[in-house]
PDB file of C-alpha atoms in Angstrom:
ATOM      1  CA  UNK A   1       0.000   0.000   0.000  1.00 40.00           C
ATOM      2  CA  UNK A   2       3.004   2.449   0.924  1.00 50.00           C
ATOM      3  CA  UNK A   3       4.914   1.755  -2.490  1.00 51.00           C
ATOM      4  CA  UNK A   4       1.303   2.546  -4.501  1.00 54.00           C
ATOM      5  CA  UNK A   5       0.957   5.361  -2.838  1.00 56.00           C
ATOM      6  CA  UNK A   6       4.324   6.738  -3.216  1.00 56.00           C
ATOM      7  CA  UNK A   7       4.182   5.675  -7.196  1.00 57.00           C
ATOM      8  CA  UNK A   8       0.547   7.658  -7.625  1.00 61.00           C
ATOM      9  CA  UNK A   9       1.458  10.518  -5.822  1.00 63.00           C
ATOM     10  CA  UNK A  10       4.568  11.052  -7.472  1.00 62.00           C
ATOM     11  CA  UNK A  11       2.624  10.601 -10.640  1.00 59.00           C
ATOM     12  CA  UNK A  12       0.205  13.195  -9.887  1.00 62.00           C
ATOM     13  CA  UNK A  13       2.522  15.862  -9.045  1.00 60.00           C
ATOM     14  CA  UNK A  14       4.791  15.069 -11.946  1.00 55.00           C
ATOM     15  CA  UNK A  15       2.309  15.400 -14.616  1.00 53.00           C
ATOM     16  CA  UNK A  16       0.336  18.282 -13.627  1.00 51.00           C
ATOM     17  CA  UNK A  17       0.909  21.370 -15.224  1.00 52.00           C
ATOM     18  CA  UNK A  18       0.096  23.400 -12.205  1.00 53.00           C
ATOM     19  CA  UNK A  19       2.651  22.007  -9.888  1.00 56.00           C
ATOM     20  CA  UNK A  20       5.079  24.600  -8.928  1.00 65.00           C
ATOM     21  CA  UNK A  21       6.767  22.734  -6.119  1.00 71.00           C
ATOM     22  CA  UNK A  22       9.789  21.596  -5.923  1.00 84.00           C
ATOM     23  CA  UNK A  23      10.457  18.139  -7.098  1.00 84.00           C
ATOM     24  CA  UNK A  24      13.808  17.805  -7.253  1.00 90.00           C
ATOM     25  CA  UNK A  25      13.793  18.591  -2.821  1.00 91.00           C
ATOM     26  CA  UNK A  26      11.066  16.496  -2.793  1.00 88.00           C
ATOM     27  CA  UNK A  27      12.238  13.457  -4.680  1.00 90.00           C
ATOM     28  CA  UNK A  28      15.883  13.857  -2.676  1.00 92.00           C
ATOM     29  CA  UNK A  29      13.897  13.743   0.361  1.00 92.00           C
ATOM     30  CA  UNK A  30      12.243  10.480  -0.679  1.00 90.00           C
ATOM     31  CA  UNK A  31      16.073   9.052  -1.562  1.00 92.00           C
ATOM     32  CA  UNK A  32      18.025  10.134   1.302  1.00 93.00           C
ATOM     33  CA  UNK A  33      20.171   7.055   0.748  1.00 91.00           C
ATOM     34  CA  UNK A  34      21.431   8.896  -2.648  1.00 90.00           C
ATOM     35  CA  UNK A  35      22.477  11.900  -0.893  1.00 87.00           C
ATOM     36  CA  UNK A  36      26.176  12.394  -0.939  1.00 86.00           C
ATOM     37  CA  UNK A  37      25.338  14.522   3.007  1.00 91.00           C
ATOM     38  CA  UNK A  38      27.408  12.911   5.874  1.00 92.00           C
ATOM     39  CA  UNK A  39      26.086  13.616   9.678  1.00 94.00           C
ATOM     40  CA  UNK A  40      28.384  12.899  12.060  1.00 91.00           C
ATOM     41  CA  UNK A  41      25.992  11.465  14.165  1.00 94.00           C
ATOM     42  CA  UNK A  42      24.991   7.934  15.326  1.00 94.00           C
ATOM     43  CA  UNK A  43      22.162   6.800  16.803  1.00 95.00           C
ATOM     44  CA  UNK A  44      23.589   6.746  19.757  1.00 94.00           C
ATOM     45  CA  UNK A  45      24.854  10.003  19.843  1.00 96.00           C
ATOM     46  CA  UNK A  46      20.789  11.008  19.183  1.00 97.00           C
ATOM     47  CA  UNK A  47      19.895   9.261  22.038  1.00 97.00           C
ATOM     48  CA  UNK A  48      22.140  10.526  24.280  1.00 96.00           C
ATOM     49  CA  UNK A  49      21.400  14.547  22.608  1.00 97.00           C
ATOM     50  CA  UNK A  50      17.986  14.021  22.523  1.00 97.00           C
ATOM     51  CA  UNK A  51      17.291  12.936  26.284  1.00 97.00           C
ATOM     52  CA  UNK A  52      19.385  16.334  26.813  1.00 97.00           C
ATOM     53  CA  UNK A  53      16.544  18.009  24.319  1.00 97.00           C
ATOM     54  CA  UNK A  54      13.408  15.871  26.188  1.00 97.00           C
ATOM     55  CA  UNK A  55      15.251  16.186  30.004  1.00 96.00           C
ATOM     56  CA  UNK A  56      15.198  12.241  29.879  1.00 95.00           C
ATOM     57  CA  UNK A  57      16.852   9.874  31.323  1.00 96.00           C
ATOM     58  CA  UNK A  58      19.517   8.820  28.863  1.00 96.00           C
ATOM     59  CA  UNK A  59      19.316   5.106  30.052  1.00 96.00           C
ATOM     60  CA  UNK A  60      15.398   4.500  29.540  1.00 96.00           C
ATOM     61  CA  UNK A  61      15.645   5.904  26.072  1.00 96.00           C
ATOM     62  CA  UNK A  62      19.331   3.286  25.124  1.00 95.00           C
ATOM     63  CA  UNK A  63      16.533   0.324  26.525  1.00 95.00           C
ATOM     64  CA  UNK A  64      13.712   2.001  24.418  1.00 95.00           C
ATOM     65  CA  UNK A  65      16.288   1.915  21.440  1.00 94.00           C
ATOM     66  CA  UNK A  66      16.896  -1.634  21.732  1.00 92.00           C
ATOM     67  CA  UNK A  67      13.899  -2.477  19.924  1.00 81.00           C
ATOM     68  CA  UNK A  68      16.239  -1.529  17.269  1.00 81.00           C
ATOM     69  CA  UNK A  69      14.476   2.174  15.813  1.00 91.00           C
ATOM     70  CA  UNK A  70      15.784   5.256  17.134  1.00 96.00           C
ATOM     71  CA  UNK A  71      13.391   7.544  14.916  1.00 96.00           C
ATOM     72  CA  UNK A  72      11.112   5.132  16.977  1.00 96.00           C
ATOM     73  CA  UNK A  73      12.442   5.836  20.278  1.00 97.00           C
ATOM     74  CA  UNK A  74      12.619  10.080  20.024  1.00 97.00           C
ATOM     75  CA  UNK A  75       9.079  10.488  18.888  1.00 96.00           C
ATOM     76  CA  UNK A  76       8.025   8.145  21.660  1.00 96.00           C
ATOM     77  CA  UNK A  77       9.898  10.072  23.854  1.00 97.00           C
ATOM     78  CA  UNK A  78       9.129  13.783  22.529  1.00 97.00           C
ATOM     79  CA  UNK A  79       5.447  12.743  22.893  1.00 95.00           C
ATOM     80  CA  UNK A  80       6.335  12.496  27.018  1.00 94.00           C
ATOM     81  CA  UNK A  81       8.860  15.063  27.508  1.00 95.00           C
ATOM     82  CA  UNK A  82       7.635  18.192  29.669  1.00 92.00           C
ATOM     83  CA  UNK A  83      10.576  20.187  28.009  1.00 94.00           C
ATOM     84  CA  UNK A  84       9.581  20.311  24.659  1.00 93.00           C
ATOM     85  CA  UNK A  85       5.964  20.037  23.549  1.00 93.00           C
ATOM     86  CA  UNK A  86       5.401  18.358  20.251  1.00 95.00           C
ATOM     87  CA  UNK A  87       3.685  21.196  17.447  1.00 94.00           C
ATOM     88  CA  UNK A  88       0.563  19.989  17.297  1.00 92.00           C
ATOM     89  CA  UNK A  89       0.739  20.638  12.782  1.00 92.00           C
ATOM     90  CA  UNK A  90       2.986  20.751  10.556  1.00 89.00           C
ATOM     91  CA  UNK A  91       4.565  23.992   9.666  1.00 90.00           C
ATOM     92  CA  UNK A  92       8.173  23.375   7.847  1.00 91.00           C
ATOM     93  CA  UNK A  93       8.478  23.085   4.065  1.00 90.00           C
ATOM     94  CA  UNK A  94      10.439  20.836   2.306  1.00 90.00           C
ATOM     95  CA  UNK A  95      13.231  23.054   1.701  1.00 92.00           C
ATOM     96  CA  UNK A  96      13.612  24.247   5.293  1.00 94.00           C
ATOM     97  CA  UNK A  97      13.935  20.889   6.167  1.00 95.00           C
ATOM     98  CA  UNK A  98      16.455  19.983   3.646  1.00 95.00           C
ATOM     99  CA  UNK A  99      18.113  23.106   4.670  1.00 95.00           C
ATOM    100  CA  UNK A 100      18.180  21.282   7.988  1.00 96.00           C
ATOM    101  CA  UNK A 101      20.024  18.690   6.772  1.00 96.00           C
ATOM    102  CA  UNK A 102      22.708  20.390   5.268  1.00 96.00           C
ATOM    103  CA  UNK A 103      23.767  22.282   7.912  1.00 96.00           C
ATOM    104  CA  UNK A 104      23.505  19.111  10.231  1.00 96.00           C
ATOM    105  CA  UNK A 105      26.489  18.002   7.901  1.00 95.00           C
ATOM    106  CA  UNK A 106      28.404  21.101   8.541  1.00 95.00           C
ATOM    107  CA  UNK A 107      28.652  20.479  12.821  1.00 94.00           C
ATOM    108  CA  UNK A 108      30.873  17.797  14.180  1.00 92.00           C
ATOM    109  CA  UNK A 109      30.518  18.899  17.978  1.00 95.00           C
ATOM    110  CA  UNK A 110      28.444  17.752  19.852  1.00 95.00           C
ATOM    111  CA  UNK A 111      27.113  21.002  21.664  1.00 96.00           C
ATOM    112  CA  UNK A 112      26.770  21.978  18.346  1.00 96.00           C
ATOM    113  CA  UNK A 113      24.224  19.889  17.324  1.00 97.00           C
ATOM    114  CA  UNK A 114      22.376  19.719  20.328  1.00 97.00           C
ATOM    115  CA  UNK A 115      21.392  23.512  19.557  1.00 96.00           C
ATOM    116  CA  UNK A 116      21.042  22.970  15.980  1.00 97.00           C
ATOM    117  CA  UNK A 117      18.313  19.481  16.746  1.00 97.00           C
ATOM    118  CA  UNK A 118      16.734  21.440  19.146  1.00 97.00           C
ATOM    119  CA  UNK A 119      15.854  24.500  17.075  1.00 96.00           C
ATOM    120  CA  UNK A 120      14.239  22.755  14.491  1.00 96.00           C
ATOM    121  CA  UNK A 121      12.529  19.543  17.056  1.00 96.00           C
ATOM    122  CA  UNK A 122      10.233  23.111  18.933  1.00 95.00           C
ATOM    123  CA  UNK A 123       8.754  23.245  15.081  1.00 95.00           C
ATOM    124  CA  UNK A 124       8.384  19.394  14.725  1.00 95.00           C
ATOM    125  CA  UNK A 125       4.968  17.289  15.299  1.00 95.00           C
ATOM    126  CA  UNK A 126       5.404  13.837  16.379  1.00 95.00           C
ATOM    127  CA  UNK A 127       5.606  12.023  13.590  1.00 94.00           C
ATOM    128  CA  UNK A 128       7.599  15.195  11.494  1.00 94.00           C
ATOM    129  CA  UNK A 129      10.707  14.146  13.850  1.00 96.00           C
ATOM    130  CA  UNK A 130       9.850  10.707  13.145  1.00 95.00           C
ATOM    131  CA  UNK A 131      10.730  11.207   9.760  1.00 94.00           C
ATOM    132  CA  UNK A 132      13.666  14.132  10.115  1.00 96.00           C
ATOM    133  CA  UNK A 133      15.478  11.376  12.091  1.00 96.00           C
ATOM    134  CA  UNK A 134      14.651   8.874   9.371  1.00 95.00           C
ATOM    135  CA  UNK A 135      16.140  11.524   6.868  1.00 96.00           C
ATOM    136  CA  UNK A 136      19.455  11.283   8.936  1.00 96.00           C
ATOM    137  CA  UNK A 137      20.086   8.005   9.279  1.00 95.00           C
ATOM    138  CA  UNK A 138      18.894   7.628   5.059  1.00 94.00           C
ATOM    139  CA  UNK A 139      16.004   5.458   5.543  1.00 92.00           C
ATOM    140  CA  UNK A 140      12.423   6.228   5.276  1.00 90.00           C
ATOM    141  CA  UNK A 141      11.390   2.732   5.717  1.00 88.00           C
ATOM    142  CA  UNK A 142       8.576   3.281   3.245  1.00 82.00           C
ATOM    143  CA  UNK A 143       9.743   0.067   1.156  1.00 78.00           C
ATOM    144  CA  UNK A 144      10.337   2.117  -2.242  1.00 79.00           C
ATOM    145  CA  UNK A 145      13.489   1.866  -3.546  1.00 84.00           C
ATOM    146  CA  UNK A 146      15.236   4.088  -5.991  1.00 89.00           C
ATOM    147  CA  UNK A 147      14.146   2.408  -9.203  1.00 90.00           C
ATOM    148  CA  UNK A 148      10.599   2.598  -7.762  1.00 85.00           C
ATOM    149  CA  UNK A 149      10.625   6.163  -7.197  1.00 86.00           C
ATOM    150  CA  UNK A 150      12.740   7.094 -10.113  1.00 88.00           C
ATOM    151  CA  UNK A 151      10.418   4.811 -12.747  1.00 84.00           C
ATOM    152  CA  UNK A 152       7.586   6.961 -11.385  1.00 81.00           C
ATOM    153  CA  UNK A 153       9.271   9.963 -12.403  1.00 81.00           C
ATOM    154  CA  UNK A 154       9.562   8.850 -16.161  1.00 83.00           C
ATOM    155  CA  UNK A 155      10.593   6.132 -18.425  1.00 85.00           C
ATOM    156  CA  UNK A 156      14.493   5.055 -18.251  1.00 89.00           C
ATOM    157  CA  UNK A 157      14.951   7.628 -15.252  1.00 90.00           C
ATOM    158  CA  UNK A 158      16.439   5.219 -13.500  1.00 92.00           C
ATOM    159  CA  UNK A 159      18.575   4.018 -16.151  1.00 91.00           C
ATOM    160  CA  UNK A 160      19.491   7.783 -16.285  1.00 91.00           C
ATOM    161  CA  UNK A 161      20.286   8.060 -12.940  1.00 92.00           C
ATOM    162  CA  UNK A 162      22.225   5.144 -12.914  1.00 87.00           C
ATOM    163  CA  UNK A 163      24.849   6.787 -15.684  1.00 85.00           C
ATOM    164  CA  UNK A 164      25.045  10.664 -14.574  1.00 85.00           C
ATOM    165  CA  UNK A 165      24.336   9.649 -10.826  1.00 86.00           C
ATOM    166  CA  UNK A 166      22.993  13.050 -11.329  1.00 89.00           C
ATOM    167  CA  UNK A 167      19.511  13.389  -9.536  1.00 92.00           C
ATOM    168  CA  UNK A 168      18.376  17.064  -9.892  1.00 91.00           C
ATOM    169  CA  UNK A 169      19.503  16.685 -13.293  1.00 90.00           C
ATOM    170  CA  UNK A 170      17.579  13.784 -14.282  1.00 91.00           C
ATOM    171  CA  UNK A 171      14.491  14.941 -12.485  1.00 89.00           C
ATOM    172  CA  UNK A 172      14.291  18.412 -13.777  1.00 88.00           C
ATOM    173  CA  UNK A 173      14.360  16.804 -17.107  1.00 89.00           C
ATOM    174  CA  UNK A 174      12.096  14.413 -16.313  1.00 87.00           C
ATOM    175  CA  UNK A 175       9.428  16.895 -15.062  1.00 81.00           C
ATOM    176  CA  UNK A 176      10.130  19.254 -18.168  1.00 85.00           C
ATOM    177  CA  UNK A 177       9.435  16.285 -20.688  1.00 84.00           C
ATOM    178  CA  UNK A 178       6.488  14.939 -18.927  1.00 79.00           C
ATOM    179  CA  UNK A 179       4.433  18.441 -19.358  1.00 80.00           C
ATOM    180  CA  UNK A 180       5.899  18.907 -22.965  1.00 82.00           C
ATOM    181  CA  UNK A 181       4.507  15.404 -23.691  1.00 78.00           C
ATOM    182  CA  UNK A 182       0.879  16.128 -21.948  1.00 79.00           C
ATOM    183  CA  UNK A 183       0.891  19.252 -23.653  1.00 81.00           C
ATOM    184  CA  UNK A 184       1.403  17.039 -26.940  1.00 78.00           C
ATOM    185  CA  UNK A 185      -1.305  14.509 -26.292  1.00 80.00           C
ATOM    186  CA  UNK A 186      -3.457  17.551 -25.248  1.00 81.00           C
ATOM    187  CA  UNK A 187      -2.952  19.191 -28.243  1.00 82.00           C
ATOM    188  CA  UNK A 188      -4.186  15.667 -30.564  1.00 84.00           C
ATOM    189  CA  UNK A 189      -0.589  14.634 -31.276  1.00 78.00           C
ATOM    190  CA  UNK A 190       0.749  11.750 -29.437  1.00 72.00           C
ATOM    191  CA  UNK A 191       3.404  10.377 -31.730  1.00 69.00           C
ATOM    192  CA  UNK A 192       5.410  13.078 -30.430  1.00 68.00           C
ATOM    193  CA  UNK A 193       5.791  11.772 -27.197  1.00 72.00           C
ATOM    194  CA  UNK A 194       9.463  11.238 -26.701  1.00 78.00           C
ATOM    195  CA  UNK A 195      11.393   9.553 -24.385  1.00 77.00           C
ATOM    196  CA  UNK A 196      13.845  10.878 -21.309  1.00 84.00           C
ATOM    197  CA  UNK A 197      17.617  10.848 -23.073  1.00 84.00           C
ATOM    198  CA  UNK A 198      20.269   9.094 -21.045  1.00 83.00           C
ATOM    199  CA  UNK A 199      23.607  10.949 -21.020  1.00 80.00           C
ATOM    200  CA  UNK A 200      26.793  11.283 -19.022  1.00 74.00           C
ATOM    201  CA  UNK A 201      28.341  14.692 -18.612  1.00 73.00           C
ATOM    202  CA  UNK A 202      32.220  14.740 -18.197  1.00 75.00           C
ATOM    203  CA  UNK A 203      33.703  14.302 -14.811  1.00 74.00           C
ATOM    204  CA  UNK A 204      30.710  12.947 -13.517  1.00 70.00           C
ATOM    205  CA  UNK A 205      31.481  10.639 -10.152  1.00 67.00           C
ATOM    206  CA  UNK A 206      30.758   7.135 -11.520  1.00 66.00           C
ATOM    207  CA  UNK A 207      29.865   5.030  -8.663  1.00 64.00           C
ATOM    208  CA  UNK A 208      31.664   1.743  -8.792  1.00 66.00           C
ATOM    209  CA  UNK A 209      30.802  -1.629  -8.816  1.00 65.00           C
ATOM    210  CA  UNK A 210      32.003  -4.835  -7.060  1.00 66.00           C
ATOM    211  CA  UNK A 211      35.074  -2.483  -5.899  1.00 73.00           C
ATOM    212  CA  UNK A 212      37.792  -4.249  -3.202  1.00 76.00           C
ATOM    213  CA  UNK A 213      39.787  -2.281  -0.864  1.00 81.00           C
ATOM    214  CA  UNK A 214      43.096  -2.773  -1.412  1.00 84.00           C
ATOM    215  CA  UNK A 215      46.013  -1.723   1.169  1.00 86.00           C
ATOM    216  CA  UNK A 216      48.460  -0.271  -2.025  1.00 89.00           C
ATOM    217  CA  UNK A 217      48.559  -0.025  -5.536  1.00 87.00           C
ATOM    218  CA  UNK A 218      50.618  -2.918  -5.652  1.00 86.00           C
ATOM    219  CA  UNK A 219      48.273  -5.216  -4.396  1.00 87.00           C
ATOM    220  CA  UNK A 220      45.273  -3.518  -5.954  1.00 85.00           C
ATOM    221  CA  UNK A 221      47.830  -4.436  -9.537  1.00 86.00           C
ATOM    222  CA  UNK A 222      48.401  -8.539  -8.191  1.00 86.00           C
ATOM    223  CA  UNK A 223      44.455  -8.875  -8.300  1.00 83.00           C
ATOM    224  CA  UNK A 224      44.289  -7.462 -11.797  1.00 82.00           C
ATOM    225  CA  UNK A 225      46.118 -10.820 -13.676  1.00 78.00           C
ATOM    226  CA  UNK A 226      44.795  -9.470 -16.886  1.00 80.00           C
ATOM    227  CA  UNK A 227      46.022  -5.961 -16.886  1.00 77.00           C
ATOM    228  CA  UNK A 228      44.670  -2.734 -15.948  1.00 76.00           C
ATOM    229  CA  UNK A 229      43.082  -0.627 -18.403  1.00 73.00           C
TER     230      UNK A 229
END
């Protein structure tokens, strides 16, 4: 039921003309495990900010966090804590929250981002922190995976993806073809529908495949028996 949902609401947004959101936040919100952002944050180190946030003793909330979810475990926890009261709606967009994000990535101290988690947590409901945490440790847990989102987008997005590992790119194009090929079947003249191009710009990061760590060059060389191109 998630993964339908996902797919026809993507769908929706993507092919109406109207839409003047922001897909490319909102479809690098949905992949977080894409995102080249690094927290320096476990979920331990959560815990042990966030019972500072809540005024909660750091030891119930390691036990709560045995069951193995720490988004789990803070939203339990900011739905009992005195401290902070939950917002009772939603009032962040998607771009405050990814600008969030990015300037999680730029703290490494920890009294750093104990400030920083508890600005934005006084705006958060419940179930908005829920997901922020999600967001950090790059897993929704909504059981869509990147070729289920990205196929929503358009045809051989993926595939696109997959070559320029370039996401706003590929999505912006994606969302500019699929209202030039409405317009098109609006207008009477569907054999114009074309399809998303798949290209690679120079100096793009590949992401590798299969790749071994090897210690030196030498012995990265003595696994290559057939010569290194």
């Amino acid at each position: 039921m998630c993964i339908l949902f996902t797919i026809s609401f993507i769908l929706r947004l993507i092919s109406l003309e109207s839409y003047k959101g922001d897909m490319y936040t909102f479809i690098k919100l949905l992949l977080p495990g894409v995102s080249n952002r690094i927290y320096n944050i476990n979920s331990k180190n959560l815990i042990k900010i966030y019972s500072k946030i809540f005024n909660t003793d750091l030891d119930e909330m390691s036990d709560h966090l045995n069951k193995g979810d720490v988004s789990e475990t803070c939203k339990h926890f900011f739905a009992r804590s005195k401290r902070i009261q939950p917002s009772r709606e939603s009032t962040l967009s998607i771009q405050e929250i990814d600008k969030y994000l990015d300037r999680l990535t730029e703290v490494t101290k920890e009294n750093d981002q104990y400030k920083l988690l508890e600005k934005i947590t006084k705006k958060l409901t419940k179930k908005d922190l829920r997901t922020f945490i999600r967001l950090i440790k790059k897993d929704l847990r909504i059981d869509a995976g990147t070729k289920l989102i990205l196929d929503s987008v358009a045809d051989k997005a993926y595939e696109a993806f997959q070559i320029s590992r370039n996401l706003e790119d590929v999505v912006k194009r994606s969302q500019k073809l699929a209202k030039e090929n409405e317009a098109n079947l609006r207008a009477g003249k569907p054999a114009l529908k074309k399809d998303l191009s798949i290209k690679l710009n120079l100096m793009t990061p590949v992401k590798p495949m299969l790749a071994d760590a090897c210690k030196s060059a030498e012995q990265a060389f003595n696994k290559c028996k057939n010569r290194i191109i």
